[in-house]
mmCIF file of C-alpha atoms and ligand atoms in Angstrom:
data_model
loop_
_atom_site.group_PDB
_atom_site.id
_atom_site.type_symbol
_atom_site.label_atom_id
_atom_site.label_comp_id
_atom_site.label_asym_id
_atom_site.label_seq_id
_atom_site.Cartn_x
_atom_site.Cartn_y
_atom_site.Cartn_z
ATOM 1 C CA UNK A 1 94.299 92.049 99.569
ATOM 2 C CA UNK A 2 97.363 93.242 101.592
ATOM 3 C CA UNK A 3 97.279 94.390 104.687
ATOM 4 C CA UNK A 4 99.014 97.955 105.533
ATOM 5 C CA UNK A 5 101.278 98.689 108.461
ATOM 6 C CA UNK A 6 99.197 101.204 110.496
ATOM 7 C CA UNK A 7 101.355 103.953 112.105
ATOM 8 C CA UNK A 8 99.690 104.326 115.606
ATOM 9 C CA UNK A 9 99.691 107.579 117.316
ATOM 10 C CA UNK A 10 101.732 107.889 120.589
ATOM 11 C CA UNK A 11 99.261 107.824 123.803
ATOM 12 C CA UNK A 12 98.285 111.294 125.329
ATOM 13 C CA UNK A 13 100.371 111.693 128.378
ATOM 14 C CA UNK A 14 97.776 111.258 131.467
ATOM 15 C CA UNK A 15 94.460 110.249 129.160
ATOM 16 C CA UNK A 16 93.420 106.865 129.256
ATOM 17 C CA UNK A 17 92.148 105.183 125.531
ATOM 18 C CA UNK A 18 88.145 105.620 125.967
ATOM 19 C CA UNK A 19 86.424 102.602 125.222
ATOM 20 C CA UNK A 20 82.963 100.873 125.220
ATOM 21 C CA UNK A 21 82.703 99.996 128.665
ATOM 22 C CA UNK A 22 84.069 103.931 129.395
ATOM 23 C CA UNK A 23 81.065 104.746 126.758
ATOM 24 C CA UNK A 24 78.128 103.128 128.589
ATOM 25 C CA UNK A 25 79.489 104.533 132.239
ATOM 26 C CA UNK A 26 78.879 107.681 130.687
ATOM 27 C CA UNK A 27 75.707 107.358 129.626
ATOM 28 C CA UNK A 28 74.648 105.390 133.398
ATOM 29 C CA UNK A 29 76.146 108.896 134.889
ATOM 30 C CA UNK A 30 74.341 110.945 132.261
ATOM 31 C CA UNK A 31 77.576 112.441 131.408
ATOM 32 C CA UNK A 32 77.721 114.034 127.711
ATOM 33 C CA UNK A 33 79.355 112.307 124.872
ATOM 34 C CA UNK A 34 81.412 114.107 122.631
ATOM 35 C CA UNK A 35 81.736 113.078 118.859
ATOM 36 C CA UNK A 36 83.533 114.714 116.051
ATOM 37 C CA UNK A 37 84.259 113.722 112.151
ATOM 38 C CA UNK A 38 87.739 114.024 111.261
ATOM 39 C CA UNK A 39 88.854 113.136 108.052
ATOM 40 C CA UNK A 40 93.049 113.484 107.996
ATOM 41 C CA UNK A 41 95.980 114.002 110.483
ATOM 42 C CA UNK A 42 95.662 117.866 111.194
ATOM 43 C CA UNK A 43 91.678 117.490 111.917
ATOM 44 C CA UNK A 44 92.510 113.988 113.692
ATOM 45 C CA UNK A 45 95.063 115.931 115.901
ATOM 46 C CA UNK A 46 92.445 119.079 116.548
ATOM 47 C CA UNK A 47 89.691 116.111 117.760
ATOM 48 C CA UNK A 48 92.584 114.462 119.925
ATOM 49 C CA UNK A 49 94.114 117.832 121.957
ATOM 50 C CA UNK A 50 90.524 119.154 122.451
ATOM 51 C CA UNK A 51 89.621 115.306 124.388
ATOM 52 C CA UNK A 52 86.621 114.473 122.780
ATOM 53 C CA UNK A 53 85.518 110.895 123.252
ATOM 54 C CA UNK A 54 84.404 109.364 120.034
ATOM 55 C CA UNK A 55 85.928 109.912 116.470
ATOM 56 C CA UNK A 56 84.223 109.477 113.668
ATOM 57 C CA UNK A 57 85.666 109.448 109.850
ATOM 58 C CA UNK A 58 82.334 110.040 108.287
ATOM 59 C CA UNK A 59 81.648 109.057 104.649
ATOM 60 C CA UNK A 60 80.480 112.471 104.993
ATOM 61 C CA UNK A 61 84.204 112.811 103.644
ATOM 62 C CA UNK A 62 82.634 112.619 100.289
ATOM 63 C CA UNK A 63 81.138 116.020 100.215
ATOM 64 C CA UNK A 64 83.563 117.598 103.014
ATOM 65 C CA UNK A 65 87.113 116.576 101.772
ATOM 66 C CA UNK A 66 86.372 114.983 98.257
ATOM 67 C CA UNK A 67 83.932 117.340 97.111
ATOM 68 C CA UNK A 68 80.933 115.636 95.678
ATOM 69 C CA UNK A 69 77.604 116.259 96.258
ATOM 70 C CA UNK A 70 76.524 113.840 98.291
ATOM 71 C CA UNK A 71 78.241 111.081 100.186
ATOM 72 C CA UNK A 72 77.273 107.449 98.193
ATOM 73 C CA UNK A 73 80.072 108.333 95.311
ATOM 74 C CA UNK A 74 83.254 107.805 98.153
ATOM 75 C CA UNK A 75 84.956 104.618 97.906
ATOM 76 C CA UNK A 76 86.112 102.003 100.068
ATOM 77 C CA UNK A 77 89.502 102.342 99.505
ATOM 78 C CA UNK A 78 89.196 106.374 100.005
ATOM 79 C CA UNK A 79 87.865 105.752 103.513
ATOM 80 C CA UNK A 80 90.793 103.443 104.110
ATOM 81 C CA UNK A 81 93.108 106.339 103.091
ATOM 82 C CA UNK A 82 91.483 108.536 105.019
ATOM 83 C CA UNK A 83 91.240 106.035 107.543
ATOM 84 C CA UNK A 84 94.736 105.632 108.257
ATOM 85 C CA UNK A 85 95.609 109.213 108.349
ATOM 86 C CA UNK A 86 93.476 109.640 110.931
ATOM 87 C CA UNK A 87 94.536 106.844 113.089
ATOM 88 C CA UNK A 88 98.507 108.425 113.182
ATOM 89 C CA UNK A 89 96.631 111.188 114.777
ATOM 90 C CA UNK A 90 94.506 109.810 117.026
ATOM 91 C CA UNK A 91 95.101 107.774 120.682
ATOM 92 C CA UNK A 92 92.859 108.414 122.946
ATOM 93 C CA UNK A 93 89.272 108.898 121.662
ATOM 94 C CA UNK A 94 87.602 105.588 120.234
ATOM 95 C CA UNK A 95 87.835 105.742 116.294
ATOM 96 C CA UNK A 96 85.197 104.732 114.236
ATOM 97 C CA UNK A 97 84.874 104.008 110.388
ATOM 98 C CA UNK A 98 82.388 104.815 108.347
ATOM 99 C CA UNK A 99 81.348 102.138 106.067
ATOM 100 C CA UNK A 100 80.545 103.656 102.633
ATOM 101 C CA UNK A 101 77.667 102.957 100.427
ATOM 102 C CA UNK A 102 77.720 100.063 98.160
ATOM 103 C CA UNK A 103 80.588 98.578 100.657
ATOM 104 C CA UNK A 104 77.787 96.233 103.143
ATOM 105 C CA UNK A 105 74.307 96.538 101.194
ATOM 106 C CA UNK A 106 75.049 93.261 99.412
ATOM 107 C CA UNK A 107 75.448 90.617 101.613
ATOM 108 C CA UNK A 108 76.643 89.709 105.640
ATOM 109 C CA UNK A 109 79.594 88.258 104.278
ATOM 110 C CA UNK A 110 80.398 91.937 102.347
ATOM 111 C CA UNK A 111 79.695 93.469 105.850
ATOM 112 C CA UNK A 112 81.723 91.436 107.737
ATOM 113 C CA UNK A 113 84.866 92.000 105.080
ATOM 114 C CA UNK A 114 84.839 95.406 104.709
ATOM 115 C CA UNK A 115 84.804 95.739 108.058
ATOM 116 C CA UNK A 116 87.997 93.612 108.357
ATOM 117 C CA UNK A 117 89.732 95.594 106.159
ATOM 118 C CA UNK A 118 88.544 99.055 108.161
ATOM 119 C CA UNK A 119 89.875 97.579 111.269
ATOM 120 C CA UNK A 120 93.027 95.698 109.650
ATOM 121 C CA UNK A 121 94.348 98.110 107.337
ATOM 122 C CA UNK A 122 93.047 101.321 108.500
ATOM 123 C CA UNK A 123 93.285 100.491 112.821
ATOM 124 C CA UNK A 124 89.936 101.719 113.412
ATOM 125 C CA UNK A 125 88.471 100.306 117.184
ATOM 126 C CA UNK A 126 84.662 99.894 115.565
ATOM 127 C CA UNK A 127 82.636 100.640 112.139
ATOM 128 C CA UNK A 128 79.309 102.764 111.652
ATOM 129 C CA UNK A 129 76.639 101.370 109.192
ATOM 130 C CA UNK A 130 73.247 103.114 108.282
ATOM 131 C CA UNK A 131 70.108 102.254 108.316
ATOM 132 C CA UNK A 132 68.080 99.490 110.527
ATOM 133 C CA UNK A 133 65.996 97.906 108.467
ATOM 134 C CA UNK A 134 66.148 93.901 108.159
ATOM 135 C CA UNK A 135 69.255 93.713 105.621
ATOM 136 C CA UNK A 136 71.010 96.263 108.134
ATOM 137 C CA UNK A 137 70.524 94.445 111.223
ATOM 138 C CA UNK A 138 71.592 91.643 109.406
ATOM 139 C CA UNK A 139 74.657 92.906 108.370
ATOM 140 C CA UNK A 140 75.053 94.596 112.181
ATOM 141 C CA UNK A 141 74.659 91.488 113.604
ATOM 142 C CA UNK A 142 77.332 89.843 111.266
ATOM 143 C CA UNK A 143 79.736 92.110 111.661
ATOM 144 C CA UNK A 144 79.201 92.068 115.869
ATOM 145 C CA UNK A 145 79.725 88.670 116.015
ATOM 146 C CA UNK A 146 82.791 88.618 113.779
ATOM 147 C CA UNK A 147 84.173 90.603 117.087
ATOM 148 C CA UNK A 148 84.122 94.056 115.723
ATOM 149 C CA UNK A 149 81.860 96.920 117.402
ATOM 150 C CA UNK A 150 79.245 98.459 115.286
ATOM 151 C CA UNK A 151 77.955 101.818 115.707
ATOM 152 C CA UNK A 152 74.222 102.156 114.168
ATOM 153 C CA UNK A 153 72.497 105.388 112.339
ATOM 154 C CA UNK A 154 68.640 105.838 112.010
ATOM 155 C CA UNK A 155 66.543 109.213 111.008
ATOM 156 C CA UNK A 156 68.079 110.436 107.918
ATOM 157 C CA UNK A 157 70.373 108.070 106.539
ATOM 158 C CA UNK A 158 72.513 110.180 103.908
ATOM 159 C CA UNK A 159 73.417 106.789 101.967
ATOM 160 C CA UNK A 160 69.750 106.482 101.221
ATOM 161 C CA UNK A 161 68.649 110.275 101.124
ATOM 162 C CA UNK A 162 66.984 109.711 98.028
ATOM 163 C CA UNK A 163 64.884 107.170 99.309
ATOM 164 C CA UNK A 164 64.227 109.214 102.050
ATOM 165 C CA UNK A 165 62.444 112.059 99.937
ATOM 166 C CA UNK A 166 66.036 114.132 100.137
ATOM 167 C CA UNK A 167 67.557 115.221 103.127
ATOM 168 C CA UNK A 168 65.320 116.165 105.544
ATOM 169 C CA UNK A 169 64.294 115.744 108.935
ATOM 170 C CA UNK A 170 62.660 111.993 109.365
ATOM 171 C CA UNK A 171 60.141 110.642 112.021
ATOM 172 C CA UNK A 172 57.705 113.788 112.092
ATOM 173 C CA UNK A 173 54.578 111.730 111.919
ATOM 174 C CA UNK A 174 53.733 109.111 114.865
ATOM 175 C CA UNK A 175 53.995 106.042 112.822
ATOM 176 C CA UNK A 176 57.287 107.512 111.399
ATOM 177 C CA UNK A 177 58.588 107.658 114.516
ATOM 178 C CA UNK A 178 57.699 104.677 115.900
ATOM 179 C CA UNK A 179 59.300 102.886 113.224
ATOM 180 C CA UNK A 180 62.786 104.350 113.703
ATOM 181 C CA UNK A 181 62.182 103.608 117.260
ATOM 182 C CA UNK A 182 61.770 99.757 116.031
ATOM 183 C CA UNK A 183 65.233 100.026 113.995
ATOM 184 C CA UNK A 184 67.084 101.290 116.934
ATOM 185 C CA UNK A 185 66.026 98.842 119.228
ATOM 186 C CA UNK A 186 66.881 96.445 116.756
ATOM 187 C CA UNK A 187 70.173 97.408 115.898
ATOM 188 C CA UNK A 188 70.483 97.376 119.961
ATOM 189 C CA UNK A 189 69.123 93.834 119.754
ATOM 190 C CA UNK A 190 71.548 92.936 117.211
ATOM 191 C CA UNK A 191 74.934 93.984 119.006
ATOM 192 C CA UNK A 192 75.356 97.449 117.893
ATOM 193 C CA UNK A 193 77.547 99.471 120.876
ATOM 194 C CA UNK A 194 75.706 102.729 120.208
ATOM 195 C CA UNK A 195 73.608 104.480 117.860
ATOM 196 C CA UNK A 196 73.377 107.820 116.111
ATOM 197 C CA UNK A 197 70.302 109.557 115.471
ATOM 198 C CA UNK A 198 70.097 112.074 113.000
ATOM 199 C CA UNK A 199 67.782 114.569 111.976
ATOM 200 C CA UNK A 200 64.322 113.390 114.516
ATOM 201 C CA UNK A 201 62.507 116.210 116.525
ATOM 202 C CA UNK A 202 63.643 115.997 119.461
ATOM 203 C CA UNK A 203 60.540 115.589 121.298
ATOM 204 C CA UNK A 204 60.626 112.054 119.116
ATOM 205 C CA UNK A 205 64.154 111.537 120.431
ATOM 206 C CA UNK A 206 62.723 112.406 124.097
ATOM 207 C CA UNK A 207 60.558 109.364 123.667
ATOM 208 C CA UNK A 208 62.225 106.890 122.283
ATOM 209 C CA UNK A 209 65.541 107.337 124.778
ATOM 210 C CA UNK A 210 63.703 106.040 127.386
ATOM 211 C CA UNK A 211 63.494 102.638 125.424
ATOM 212 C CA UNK A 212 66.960 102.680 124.501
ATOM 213 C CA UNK A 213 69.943 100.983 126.545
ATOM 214 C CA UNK A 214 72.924 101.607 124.445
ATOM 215 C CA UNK A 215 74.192 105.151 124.046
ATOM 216 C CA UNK A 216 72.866 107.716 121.625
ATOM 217 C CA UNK A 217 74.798 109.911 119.897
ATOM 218 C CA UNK A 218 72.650 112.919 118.683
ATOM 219 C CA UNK A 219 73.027 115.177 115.337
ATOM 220 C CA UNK A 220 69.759 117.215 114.768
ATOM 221 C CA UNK A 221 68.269 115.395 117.150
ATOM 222 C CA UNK A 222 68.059 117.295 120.412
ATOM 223 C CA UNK A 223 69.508 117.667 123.462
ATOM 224 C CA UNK A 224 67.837 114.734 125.306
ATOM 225 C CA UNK A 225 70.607 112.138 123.673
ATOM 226 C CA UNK A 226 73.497 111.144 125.708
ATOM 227 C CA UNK A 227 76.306 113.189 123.075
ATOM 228 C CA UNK A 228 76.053 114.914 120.374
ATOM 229 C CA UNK A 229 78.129 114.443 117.015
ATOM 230 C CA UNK A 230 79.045 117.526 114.320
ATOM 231 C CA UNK A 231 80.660 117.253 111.220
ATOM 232 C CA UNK A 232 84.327 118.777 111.840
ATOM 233 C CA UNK A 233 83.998 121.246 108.468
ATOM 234 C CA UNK A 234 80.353 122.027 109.903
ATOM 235 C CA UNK A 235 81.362 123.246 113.025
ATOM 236 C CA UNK A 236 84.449 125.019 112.500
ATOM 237 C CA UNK A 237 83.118 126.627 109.272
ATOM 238 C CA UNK A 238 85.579 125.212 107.029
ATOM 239 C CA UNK A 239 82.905 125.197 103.843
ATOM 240 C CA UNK A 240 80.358 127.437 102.459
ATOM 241 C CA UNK A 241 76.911 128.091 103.252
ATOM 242 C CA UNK A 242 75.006 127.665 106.787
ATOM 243 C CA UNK A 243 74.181 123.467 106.577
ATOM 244 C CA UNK A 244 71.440 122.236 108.134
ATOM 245 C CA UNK A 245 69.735 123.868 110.917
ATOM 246 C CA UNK A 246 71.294 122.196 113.871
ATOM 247 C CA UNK A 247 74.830 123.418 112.947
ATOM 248 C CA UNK A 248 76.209 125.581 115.501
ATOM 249 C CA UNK A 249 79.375 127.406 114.101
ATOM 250 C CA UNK A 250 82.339 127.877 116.637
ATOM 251 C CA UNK A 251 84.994 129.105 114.152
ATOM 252 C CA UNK A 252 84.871 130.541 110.367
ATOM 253 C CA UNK A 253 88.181 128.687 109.203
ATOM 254 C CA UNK A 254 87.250 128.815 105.265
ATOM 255 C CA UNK A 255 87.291 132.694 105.452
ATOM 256 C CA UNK A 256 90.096 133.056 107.329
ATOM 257 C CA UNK A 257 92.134 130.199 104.569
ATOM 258 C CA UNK A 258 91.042 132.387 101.792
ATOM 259 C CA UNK A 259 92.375 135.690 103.416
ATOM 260 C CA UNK A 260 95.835 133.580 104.085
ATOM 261 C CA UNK A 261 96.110 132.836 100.648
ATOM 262 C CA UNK A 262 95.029 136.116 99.169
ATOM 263 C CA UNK A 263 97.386 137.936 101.554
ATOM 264 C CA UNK A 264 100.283 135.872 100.348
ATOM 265 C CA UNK A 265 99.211 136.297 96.551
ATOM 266 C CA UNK A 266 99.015 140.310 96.776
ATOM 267 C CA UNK A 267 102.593 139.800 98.615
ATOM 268 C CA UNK A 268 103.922 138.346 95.698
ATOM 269 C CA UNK A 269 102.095 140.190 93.112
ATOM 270 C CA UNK A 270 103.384 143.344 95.069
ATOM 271 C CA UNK A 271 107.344 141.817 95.184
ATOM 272 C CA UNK A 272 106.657 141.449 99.443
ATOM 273 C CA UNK A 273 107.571 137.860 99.633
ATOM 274 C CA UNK A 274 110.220 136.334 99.815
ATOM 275 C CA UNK A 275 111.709 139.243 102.533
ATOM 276 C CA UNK A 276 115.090 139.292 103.531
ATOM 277 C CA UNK A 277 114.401 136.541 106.515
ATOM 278 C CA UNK A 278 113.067 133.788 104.100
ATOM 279 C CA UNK A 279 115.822 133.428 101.971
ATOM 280 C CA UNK A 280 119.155 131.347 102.166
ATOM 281 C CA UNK A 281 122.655 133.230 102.771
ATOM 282 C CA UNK A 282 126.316 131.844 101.147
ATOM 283 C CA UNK A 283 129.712 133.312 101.658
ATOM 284 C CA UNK A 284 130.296 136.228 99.087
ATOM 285 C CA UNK A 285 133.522 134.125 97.890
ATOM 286 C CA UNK A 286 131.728 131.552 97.183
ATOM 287 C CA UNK A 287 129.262 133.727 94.765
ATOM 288 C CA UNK A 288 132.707 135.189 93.091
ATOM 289 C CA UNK A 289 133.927 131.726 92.723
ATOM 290 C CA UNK A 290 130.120 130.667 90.980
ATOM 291 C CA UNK A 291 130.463 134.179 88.740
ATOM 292 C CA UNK A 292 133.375 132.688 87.433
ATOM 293 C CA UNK A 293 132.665 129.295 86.640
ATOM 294 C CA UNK A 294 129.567 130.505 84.982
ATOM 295 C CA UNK A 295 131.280 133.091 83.274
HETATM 296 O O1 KIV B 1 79.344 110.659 107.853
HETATM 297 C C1 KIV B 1 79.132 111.342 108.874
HETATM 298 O O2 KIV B 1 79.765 112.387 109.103
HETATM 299 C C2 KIV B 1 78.121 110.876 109.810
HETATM 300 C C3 KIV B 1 77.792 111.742 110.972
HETATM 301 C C4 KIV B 1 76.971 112.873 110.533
HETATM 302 C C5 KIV B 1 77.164 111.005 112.072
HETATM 303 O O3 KIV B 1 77.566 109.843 109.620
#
């Protein structure tokens, strides 16, 4: 296993790194979290100059930069890739690593190494597991008292979507509910920094955050969290159809890359590009001299 340098981004003039302790004085002060994916160095930078607080590299990178279909397929070492793009962009907000499917299920000791690795090759501050059932916590707890943070995930876990009954909302019957309220006090229990909840009506989420000490970061999950995450190609509209039903759209980026490139393919079809102020000059005696060598 070799470690790789990790090229840290210079610190944003006047913001200060955020960390956990900044994390939980937000939540005491009930002031919003903000939490984006980000999956390479433009998307890093975007998440750094618009100050949010938490970054995320989501395994959701499987379907969102590596195109599959769902997000178990990506691969450890992708995410480390990924990983360490990310990190040359990023300073200021807190950066956390997904860990992918099939990289923690099988043991603590599986946790607690790919976790190194996210934090020693890629430079991430803290990792994100899913789930909080027993073998979770377990691995949670491991991995917390190996002295890396841990971010948790209950509701719908996308790693275990099948299991799930497909990806849909979770917790819509009392006992339901109650039991992801039971995994996220456990993965509180075991260490975990913070916790997202995804896809829970939000009168569910109502409840259970007033049993919850740790902050909650919220996707589909209502407004009564203390932040609220979106998936960076989600939110700006950088891939096709709606999403789920919590996605709120601030941009349309995917239809304005495909009339880029179809603008610069009818220039060229049409003889428009290269113009005159793309191209390279020489001296014309230098041309002559070429015409005659050539000649
Ligand atoms: O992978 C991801 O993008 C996530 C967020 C949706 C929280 O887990």
């Amino acid at each position: 296993m070799s470690s790789q340098p990790t090229i840290q981004a210079p610190p944003d003039a006047g913001r200060l790194p955020v960390t956990l302790p900044i994390l939980a004085d937000k939540k005491r002060h009930r002031e919003p979290i903000v939490m984006v994916t980000a999956y390479d160095y433009p998307s890093g930078r975007a998440a750094e100059a618009a100050g949010v607080d938490i970054v995320l590299v989501g395994d959701s990178a499987a379907t969102t930069v590596l195109g599959h279909s769902s997000t178990t397929p990506v691969s450890l070492e992708d995410m480390l890739m990924l990983t360490r793009a990310v990190r040359r962009a990023v300073s200021t907000p807190l950066l956390i690593g997904d860990l992918p499917f099939g990289s923690y299920q099988a043991s603590d000791q599986q946790a607690i190494e790919t976790a190194v690795r996210m934090v020693k090759e890629a430079g991430c501050d803290a990792v994100k597991l899913e789930g909080g059932n027993r073998a979770a916590v377990s691995r949670a707890r491991a991995i917390v008292e190996a002295g890396i943070p841990v971010m948790g995930h209950v509701g719908l876990t996308p790693q275990s979507a099948t299991a799930l009954g497909g990806w849909k909302a979770q917790g819509r019957t009392a006992s339901a509910a109650a039991r992801i309220g039971s995994e996220a006090l456990a993965l509180q229990g075991a260490g975990c920094f913070s916790i997202v909840f995804e896809a829970i009506p939000s009168e569910v989420t109502q409840e259970l955050m007033q049993h919850v000490e740790v902050p909650v970061i919220g996707i589909g999950a209502g407004p009564s969290t203390d932040g609220q995450v979106l998936v960076f190609h989600d939110l700006l509209g950088i891939r096709e159809g709606l999403g789920p039903r919590f996605v709120k759209r601030y941009a349309s980026l995917l239809d304005e890359m495909i009339a880029g490139v179809a603008a610069f393919a009818d220039d060229v079809r049409q003889r428009r590009y290269p113009g005159p102020e793309h191209v390279y000059k020489i001296a014309s005696e230098e041309i002559s001299d070429l015409r005659a060598r050539l000649s």
